[in-house]
Coordinates of C-alpha atoms and ligand atoms in Angstrom, one line a residue:
X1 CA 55.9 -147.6 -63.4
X2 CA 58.5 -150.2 -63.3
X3 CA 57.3 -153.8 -62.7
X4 CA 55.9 -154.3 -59.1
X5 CA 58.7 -156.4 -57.7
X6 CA 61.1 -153.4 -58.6
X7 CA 61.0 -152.2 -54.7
X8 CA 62.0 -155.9 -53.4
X9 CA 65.7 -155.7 -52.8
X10 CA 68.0 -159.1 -52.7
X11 CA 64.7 -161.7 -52.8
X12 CA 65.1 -163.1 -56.0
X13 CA 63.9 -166.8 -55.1
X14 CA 61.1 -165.0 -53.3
X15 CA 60.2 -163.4 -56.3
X16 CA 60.4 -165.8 -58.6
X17 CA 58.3 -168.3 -56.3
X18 CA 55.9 -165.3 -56.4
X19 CA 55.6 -165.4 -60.3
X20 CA 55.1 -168.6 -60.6
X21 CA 51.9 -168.7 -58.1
X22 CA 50.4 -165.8 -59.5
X23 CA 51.5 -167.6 -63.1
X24 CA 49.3 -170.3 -61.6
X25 CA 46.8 -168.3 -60.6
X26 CA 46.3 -166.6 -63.8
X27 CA 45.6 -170.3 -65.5
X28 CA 43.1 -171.2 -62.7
X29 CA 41.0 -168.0 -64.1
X30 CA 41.5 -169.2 -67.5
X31 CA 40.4 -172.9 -67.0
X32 CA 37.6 -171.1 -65.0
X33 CA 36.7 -169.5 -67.9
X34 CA 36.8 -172.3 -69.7
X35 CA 34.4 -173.8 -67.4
X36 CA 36.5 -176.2 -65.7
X37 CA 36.7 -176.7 -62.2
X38 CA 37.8 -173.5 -60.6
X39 CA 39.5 -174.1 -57.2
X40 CA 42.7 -173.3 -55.6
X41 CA 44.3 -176.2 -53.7
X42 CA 44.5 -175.3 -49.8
X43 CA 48.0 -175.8 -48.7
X44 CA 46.3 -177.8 -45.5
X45 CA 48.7 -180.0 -43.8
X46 CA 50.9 -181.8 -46.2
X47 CA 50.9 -185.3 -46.7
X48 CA 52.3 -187.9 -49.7
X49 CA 50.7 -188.2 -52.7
X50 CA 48.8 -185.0 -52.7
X51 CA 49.9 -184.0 -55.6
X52 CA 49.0 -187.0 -56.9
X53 CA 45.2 -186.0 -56.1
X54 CA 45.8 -182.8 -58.2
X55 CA 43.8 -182.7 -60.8
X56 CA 44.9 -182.1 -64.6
X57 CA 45.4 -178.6 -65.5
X58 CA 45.4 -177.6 -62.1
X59 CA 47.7 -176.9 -59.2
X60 CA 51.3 -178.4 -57.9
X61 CA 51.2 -177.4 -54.4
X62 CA 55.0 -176.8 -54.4
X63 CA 54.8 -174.3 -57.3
X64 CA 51.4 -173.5 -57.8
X65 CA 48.5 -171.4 -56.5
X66 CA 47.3 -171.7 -52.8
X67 CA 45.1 -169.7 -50.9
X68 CA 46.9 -168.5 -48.1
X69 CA 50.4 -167.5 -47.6
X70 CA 52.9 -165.9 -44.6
X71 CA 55.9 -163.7 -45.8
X72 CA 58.1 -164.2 -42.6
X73 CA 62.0 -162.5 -42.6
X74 CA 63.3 -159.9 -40.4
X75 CA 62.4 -156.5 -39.9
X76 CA 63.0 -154.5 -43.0
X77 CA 63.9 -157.5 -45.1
X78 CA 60.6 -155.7 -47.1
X79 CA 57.2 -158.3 -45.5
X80 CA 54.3 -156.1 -46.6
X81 CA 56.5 -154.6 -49.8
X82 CA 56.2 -158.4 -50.7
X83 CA 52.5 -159.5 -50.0
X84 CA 51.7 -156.2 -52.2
X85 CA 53.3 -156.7 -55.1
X86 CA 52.3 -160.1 -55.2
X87 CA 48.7 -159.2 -54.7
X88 CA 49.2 -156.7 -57.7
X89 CA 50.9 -159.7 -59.8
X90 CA 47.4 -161.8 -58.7
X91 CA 45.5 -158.8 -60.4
X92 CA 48.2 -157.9 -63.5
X93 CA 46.0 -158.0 -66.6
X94 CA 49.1 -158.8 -69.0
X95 CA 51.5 -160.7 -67.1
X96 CA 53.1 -161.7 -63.8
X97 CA 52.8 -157.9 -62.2
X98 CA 53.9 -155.7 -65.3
X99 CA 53.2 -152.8 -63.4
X100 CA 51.6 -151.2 -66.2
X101 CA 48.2 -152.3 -66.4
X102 CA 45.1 -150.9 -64.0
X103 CA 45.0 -154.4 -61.9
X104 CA 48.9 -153.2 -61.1
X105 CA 48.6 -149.6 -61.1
X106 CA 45.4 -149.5 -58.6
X107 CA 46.8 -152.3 -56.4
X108 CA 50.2 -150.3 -55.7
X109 CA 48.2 -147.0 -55.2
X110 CA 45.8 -148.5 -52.3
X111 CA 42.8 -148.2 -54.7
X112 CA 42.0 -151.9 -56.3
X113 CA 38.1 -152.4 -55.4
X114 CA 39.3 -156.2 -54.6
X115 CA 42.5 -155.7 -52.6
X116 CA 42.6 -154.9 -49.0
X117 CA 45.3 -153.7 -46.6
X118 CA 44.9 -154.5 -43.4
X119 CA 47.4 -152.4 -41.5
X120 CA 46.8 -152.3 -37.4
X121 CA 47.5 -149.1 -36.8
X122 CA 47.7 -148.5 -32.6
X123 CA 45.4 -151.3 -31.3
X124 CA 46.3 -154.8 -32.3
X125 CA 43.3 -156.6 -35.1
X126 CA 40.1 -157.6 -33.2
X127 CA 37.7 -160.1 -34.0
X128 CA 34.9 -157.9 -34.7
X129 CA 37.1 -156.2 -37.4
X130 CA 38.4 -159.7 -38.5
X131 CA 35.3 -160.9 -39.2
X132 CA 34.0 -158.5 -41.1
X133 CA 37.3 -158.7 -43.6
X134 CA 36.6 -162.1 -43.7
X135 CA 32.7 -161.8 -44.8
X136 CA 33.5 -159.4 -47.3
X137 CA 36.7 -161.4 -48.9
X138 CA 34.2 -163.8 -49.6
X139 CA 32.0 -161.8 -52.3
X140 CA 32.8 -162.2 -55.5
X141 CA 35.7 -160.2 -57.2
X142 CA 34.5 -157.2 -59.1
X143 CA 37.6 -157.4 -61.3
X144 CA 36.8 -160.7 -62.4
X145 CA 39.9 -162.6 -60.6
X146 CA 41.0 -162.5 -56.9
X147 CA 39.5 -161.0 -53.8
X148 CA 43.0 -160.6 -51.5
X149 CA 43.3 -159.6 -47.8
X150 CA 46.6 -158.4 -46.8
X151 CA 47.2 -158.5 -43.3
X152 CA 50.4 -156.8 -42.5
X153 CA 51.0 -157.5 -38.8
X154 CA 49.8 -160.8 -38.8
X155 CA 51.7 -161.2 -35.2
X156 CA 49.0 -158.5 -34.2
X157 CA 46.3 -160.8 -34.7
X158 CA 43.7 -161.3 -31.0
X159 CA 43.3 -165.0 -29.9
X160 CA 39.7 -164.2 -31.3
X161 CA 40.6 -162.8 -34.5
X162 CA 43.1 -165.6 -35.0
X163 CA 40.4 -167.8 -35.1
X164 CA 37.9 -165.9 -37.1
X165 CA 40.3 -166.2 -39.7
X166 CA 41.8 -169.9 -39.2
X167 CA 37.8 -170.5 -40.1
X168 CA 38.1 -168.9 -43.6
X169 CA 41.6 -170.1 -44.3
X170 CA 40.3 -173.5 -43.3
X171 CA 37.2 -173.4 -45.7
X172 CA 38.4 -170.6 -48.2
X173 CA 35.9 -168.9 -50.6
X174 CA 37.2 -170.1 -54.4
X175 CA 38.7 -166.8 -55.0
X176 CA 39.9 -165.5 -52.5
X177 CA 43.7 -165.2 -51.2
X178 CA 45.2 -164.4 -47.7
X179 CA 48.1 -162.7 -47.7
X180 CA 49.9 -162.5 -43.9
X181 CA 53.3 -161.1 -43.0
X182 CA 55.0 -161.7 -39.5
X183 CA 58.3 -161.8 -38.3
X184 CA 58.6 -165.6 -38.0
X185 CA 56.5 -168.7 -38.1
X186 CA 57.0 -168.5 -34.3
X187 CA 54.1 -169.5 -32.3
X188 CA 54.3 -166.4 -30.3
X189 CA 53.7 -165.0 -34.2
X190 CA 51.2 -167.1 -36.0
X191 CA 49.3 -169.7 -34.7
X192 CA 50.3 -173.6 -35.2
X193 CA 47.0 -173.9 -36.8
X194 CA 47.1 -171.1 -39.5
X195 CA 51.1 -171.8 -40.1
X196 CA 49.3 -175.4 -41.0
X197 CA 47.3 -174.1 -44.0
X198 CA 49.4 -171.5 -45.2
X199 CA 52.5 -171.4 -47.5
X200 CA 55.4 -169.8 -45.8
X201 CA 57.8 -167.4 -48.4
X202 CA 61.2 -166.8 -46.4
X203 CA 62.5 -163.5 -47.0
X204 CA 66.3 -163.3 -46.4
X205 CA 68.6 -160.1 -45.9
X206 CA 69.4 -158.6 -48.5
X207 CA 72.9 -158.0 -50.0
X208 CA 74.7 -155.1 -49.0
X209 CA 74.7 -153.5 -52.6
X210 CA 71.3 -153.6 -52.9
X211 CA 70.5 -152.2 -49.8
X212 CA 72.8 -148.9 -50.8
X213 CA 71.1 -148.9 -54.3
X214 CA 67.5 -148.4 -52.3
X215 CA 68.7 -146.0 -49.7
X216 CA 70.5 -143.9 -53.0
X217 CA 67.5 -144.4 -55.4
X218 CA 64.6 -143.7 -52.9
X219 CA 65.7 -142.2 -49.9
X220 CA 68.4 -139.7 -51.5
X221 CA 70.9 -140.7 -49.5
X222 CA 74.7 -139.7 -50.5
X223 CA 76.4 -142.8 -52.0
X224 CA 79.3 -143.2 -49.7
X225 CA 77.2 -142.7 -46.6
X226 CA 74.9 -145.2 -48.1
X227 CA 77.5 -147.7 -49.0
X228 CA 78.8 -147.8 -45.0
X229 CA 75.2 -147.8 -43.0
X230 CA 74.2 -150.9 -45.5
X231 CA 77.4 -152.5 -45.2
X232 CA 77.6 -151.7 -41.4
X233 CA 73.9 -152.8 -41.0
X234 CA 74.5 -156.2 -42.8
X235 CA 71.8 -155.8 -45.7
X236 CA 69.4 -155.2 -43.0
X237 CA 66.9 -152.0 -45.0
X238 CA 65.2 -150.5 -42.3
X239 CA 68.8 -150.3 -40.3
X240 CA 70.7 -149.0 -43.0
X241 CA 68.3 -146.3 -43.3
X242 CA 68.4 -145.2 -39.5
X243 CA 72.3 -145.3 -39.2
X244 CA 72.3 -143.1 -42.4
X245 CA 70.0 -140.7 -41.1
X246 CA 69.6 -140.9 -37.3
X247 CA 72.5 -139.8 -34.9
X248 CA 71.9 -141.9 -31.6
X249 CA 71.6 -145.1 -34.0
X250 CA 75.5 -144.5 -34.8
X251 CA 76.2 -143.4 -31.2
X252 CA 74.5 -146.6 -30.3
X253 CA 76.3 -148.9 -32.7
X254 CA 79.7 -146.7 -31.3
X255 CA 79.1 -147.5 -27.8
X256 CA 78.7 -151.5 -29.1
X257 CA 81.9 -151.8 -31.2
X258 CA 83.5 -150.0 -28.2
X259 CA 83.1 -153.4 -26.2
X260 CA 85.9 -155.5 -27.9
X261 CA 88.8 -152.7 -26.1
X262 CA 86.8 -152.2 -22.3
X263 CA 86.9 -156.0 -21.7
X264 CA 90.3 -156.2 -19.5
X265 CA 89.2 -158.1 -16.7
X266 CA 86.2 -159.8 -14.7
X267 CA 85.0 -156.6 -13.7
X268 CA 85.3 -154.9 -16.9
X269 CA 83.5 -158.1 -18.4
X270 CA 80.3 -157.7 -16.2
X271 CA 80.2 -153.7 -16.6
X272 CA 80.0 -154.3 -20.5
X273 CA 76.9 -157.3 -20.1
X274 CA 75.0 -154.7 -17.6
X275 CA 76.3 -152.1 -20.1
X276 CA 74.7 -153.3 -22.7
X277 CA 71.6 -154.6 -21.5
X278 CA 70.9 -151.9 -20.0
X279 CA 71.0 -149.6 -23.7
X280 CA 69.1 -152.0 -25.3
X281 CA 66.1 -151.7 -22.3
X282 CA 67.0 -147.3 -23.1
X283 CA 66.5 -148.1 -26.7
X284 CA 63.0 -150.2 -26.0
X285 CA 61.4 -147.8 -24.1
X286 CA 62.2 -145.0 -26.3
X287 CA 61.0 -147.2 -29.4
X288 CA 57.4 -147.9 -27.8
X289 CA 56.3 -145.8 -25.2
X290 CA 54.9 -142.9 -27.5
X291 CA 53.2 -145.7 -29.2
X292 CA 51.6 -147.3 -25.8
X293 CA 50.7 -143.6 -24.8
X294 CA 48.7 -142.9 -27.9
X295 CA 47.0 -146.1 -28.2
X296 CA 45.8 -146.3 -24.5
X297 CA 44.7 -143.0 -24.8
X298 CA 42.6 -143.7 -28.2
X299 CA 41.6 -146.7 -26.3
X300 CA 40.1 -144.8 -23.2
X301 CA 38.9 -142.0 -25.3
X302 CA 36.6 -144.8 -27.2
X303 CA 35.3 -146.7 -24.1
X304 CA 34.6 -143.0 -22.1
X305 CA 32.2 -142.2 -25.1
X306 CA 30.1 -145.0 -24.0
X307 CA 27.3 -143.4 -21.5
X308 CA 25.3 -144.9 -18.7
X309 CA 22.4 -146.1 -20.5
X310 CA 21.2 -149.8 -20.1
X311 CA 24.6 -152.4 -20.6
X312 CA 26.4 -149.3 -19.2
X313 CA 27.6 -152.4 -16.9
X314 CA 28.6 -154.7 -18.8
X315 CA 30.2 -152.1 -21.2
X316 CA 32.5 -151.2 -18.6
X317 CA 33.0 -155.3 -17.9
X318 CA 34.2 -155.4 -21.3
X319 CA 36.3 -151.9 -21.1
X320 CA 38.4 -153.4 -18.0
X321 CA 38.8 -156.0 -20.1
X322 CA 39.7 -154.4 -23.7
X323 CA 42.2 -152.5 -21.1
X324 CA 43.7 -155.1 -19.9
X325 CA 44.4 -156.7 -23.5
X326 CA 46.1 -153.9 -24.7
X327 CA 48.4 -154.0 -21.1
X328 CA 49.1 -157.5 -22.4
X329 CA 49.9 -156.5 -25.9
X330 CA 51.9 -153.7 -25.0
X331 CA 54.1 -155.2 -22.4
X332 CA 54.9 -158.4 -25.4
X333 CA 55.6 -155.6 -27.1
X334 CA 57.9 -154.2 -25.3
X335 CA 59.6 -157.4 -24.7
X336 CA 60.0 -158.1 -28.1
X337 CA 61.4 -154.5 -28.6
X338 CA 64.4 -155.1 -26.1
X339 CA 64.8 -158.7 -27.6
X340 CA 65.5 -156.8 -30.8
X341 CA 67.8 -153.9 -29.4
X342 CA 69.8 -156.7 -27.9
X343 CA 69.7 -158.5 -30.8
X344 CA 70.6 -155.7 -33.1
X345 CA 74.1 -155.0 -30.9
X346 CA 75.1 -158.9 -30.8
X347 CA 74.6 -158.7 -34.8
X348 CA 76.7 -155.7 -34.9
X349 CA 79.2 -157.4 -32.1
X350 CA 79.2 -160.3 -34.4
X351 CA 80.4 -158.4 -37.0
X352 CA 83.6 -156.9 -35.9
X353 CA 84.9 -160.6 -34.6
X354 CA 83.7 -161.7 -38.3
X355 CA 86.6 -158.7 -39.7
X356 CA 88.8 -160.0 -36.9
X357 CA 88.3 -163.8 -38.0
X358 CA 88.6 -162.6 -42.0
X359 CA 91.9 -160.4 -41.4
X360 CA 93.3 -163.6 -39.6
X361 CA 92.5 -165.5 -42.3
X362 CA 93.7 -163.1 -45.0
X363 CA 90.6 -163.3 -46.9
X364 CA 90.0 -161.1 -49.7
X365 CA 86.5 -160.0 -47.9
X366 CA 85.4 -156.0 -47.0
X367 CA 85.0 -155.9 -43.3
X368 CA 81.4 -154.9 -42.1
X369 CA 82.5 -152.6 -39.8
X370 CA 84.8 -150.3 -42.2
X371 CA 85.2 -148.0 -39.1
X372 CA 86.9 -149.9 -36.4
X373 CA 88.7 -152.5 -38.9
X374 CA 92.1 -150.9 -37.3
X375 CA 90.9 -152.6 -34.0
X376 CA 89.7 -155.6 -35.6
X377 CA 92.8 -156.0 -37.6
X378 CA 95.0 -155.9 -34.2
X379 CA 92.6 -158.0 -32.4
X380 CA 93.3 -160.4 -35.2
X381 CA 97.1 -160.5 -34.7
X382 CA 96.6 -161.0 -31.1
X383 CA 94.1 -163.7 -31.0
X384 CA 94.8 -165.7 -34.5
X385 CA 92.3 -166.9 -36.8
X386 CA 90.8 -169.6 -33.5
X387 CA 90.3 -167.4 -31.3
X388 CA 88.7 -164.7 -33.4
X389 CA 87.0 -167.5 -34.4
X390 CA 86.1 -169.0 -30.9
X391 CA 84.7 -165.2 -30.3
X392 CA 82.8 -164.9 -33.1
X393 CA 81.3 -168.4 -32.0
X394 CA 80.3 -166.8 -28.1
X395 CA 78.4 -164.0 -29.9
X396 CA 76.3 -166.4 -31.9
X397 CA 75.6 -168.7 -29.0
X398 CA 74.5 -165.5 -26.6
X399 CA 71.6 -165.1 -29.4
X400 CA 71.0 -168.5 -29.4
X401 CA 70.8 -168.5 -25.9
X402 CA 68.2 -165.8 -25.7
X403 CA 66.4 -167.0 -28.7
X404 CA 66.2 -170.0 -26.2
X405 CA 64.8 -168.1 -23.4
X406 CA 67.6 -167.7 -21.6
X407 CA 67.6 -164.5 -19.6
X408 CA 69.1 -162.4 -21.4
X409 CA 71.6 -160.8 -18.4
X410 CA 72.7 -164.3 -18.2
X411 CA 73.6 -165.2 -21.7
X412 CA 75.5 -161.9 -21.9
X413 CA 77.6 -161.8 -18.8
X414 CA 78.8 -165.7 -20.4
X415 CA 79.4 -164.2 -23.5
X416 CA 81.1 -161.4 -22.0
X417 CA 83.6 -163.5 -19.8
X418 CA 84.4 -165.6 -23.3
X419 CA 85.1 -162.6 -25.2
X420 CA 87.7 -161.8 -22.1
X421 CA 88.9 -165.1 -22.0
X422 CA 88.8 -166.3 -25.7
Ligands
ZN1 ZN1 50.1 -155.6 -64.7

């Protein structure tokens, strides 16, 4: 087995901030041993001079050991490949994660006694649930060193289970470590509170080469076909993957790179925003309504078992209410999944004024798009390097916009009439 960061494409800081905690860690168990004091240092809110307070032996803050950590990146940029390895490193007998030892070898198979995986699966993490993870990550660890909770959707979290766990990262056990991945440090993603006591570890994307190297190595992929959907998905994992192996992905990215060539008036601008809105709110609802289907049928099928005994009321109180959570979840959900459709065609619309921009400029750089760099390369002699450049620049600020909450038909139509204009 190679060593348990082998999997973790393009995130060498990541990784090497990852050794040095569980570095950390492994001398906190050895000073334990020793019988001197024990503890982690919470990451808490920061403030001067903390490490000051540290005592000798123990932990930096900034490079040690703390108790609770958030992997935040993208989608694909590899959240819970990261929180796992690093819990296996936290158990690694020998070294930093070898990934020959049994602490490695049982915490990469799912089986370590002292390692959970919290993976929401359907229905977001309740509070009954929560708490009990959080009772029994307080017991002490059978293996002698860390009790660790992974929670892999941390964004999944209830307003109840939030809190049931803000209590044990506020006041952790001595030996035991949250691990949480979400897409962002958002408040929509993590509460304020929780983001407060952890330690964030940005994961980026990853460089292009790597991503082929996966998609060859573990998904069998043909190397050329590899080479263009990680290029053409900009080192983004899970996206390389689909465009390699799923048909309407490329017909999707087609339709988006087809943009640049329809935009020959006012009319033709507003037809391409309603266009392409309207594919990304297609590509939503195919992405999550099999999911919302399954999970409010699990859902009714484990309220309906509940009879008419005594509470049979107040059981069905709580039903309309469990129902109407999930409604909420689902329609986030959804949300978020159009955000990131959108998202996903601006990034690939990005792209192609980036090959314009880099053709104008002569730079020795491979386009992203190998496929339309023909139309790129004219749209370079057209519009020079500024206004490739002044293009490029509308795409970024249409995301921006919508990251901003502007409505999203709003930011696009601008975007589009820019594009026309330059
Ligand atoms: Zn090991």
């Amino acid at each position: 087995m190679p060593d348990v960061f082998a999997d973790l494409v393009g995130q060498d800081e990541a990784v090497a901030e990852l050794r040095r905690a569980a570095a950390a860690a492994a001398a906190v168990l050895r000073a334990g041993a020793a019988d001197r004091a024990p503890a982690l240092i919470s990451a808490g809110p920061a403030s001067p001079g903390e490490a000051g307070d540290t005592e000798p032996g123990l932990l930096d803050p900034s490079t040690g050991m703390t108790h609770a950590w958030i992997f935040t990146g993208p989608p694909g940029s590899g959240r819970s490949v990261a929180a796992r390895a690093f819990a296996a490193a936290l158990q690694c007998t020998y070294g930093t994660g070898c990934g020959e030892c049994p602490g490695c070898h049982t915490t990469m198979g799912g089986t370590n006694a002292d390692v959970r995986m919290v993976v929401p699966e359907g229905l977001s993490i309740g509070v009954g649930e929560m708490r009990a993870l959080v009772l029994r990550a307080a017991s002490t660890p059978s293996g002698g060193r860390w009790q660790v909770v992974v929670i892999e959707d941390a964004d999944r979290l209830t307003e109840a289970a939030s809190n049931a766990l803000l209590k044990a990262v506020e006041e952790p056990p001595p030996r035991t470590v949250f691990l949480l991945c979400a897409p962002s440090t958002h408040p929509d993603d993590v509460s304020v509170t929780i983001r407060s006591r952890c330690r964030v570890v940005p994961l980026r994307q990853p460089p292009a080469a790597a991503v082929a190297e996966v998609l060859v190595r573990r998904d069998g992929i043909a190397p050329d076909v590899a080479q263009w959907a990680a290029a053409a998905a900009q080192g983004h994992v899970g996206r390389a993957r689909r465009l390699a192996r799923d048909p309407e992905a490329r017909k999707r990215r087609e339709a988006v790179l087809a943009v640049p060539r329809r935009l020959t008036g006012v009319g033709a601008a507003f037809d391409a925003a309603s266009a392409l809105i309207e594919a990304a709110e297609a590509e939503a609802e195919a992405s999550v309504s099999e999911a919302d289907a399954t999970e409010r049928a699990a859902l009714e099928t484990a309220l309906g078992a509940g009879g008419t005994g005594r509470g049979a009321a107040g059981a069905l109180r709580g039903a309309a209410g469990q129902l109407k959570e999930l409604e909420k979840r689902q329609k986030s959900r959804a949300t978020r999944a159009q955000r990131d459709a959108l998202d996903r065609a601006l990034v690939d619309l990005a792209g192609f004024y980036r090959d314009a921009l880099t053709m104008a400029l002569r730079a020795p750089i491979d386009p992203v798009h190998t496929d339309t760099a023909a139309l790129a390369g004219a749209g370079a002699q057209k519009w020079d390097a500024e206004g490739s450049l002044r293009r490029l620049e509308a795409v970024l600020a249409c995301r921006t916009a919508i990251e901003a909450n502007v409505k999203p038909r709003i930011a696009v139509e601008a975007m589009m009439l820019a594009l026309w204009k330059g």
